[in-house]
Coordinates of C-alpha atoms in Angstrom, one line a residue:
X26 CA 127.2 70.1 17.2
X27 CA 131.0 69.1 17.8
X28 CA 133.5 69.3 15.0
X29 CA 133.2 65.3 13.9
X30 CA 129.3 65.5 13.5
X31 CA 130.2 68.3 11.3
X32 CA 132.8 67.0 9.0
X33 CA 130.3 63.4 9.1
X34 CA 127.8 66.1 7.9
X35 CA 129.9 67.0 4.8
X36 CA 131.2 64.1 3.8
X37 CA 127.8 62.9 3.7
X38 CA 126.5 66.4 2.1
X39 CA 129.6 65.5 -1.0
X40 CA 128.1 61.9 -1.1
X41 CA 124.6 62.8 -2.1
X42 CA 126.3 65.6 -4.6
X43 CA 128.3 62.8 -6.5
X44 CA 125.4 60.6 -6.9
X45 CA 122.9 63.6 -7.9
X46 CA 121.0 62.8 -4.7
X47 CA 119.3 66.9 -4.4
X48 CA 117.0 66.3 -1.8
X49 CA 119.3 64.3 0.1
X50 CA 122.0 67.8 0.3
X51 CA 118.9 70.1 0.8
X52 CA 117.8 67.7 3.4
X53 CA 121.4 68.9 5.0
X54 CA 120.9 72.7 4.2
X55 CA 119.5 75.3 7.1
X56 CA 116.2 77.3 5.1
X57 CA 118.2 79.9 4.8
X58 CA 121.6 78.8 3.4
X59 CA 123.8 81.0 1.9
X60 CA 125.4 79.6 -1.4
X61 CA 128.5 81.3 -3.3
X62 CA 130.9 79.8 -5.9
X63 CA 133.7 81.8 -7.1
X64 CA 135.8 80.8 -10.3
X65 CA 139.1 82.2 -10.6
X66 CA 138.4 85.3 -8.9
X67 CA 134.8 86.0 -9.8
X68 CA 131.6 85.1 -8.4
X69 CA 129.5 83.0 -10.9
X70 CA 126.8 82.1 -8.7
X71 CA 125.1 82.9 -5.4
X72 CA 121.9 82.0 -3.9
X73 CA 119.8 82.9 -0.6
X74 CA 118.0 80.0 0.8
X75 CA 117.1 76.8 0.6
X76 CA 114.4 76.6 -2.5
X77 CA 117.0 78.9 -4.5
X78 CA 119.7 76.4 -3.9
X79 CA 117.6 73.4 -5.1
X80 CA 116.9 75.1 -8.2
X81 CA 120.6 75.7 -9.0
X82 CA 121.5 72.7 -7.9
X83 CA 119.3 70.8 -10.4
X84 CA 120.5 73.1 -13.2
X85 CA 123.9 72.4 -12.1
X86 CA 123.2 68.8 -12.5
X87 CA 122.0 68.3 -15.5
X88 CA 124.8 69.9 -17.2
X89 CA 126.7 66.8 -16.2
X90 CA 126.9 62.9 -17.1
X91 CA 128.7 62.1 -13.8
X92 CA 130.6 64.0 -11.7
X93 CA 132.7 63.0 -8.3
X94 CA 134.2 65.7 -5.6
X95 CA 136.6 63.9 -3.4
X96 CA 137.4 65.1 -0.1
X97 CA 141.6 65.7 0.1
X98 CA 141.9 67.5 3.3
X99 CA 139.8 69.2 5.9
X100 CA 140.6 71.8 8.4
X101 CA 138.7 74.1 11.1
X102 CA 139.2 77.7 10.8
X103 CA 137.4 78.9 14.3
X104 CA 133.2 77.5 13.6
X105 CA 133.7 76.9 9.9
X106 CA 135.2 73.4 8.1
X107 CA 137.5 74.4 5.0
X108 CA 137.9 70.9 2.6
X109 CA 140.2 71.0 -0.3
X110 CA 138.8 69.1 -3.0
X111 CA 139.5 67.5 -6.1
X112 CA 136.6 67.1 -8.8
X113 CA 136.1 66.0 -11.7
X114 CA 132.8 65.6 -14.2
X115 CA 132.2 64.9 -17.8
X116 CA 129.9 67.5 -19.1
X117 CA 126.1 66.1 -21.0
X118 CA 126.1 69.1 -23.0
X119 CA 128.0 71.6 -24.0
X120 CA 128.4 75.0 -22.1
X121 CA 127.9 78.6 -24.4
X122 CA 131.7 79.4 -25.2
X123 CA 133.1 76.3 -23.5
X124 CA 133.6 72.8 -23.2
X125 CA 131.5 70.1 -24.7
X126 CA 129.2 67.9 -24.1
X127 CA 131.3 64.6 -23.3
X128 CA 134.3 66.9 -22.4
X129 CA 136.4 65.6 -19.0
X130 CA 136.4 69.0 -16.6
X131 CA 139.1 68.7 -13.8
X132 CA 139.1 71.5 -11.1
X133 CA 140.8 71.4 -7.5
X134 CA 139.6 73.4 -5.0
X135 CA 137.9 73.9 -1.7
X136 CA 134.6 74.4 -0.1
X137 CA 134.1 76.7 3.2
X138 CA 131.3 75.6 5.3
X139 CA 129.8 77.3 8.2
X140 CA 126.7 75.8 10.3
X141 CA 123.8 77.0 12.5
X142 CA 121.0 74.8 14.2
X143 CA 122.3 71.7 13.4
X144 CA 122.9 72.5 9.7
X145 CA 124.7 73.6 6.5
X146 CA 123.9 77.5 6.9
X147 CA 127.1 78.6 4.4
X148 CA 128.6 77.2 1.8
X149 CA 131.8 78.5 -0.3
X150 CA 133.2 77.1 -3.6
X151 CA 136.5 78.3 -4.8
X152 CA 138.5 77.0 -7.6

């Protein structure tokens, strides 16, 4: 897999994410995908696998009335595609101790992806 059938790969991966299309990023994932977001600092979420993602994917996407990552840049670090990314959601109901439901969140922030056998095997979010 050369370096434009990757980044093809994650643009279309952040496609399916803004129009809640699940199966169509799982359909993307390697069965054992390795999932990590991190939040100023802190780990808030990790998975193992590719049934472990779905399920915190859907969770992820019901807490939101629409949401939209944009690409801003891209860059190879040795096998793995860094994006820096700009997103932005408006919430469907409100989070314990947080924002509410109909609240505008705006993040930036990038995404490290790695890849075996053809797929997503790693993915990264930091903001």
């Amino acid at each position: 897999m050369n370096n434009e059938q990757k980044e093809a790969m994650i643009r279309e991966y952040v496609q399916h994410y803004n129009s809640f299309d699940i199966d169509g990023m799982v359909s993307l994932l390697h069965e054992e995908v390795r999932f990590r977001n991190v939040s100023n600092g802190e780990v808030t979420a990790e998975t193992a696998g590719v049934e472990s993602f779905r399920k915190l994917a859907k969770q992820s996407a019901a807490l939101f009335k629409n949401r939209c990552q944009k690409v801003l840049i891209s860059c190879f670090h040795e096998d793995q595609l860094e994006v820096e990314i700009d997103y932005e959601g408006t919430l469907a109901e409100d989070i314990p101790g947080g924002p509410k439901a109909g609240e505008l969140i705006k993040l930036q922030g990038f995404s490290r992806f790695a890849f075996q056998d053809g797929k997503i095997f790693a993915i990264e979010d930091r903001s």
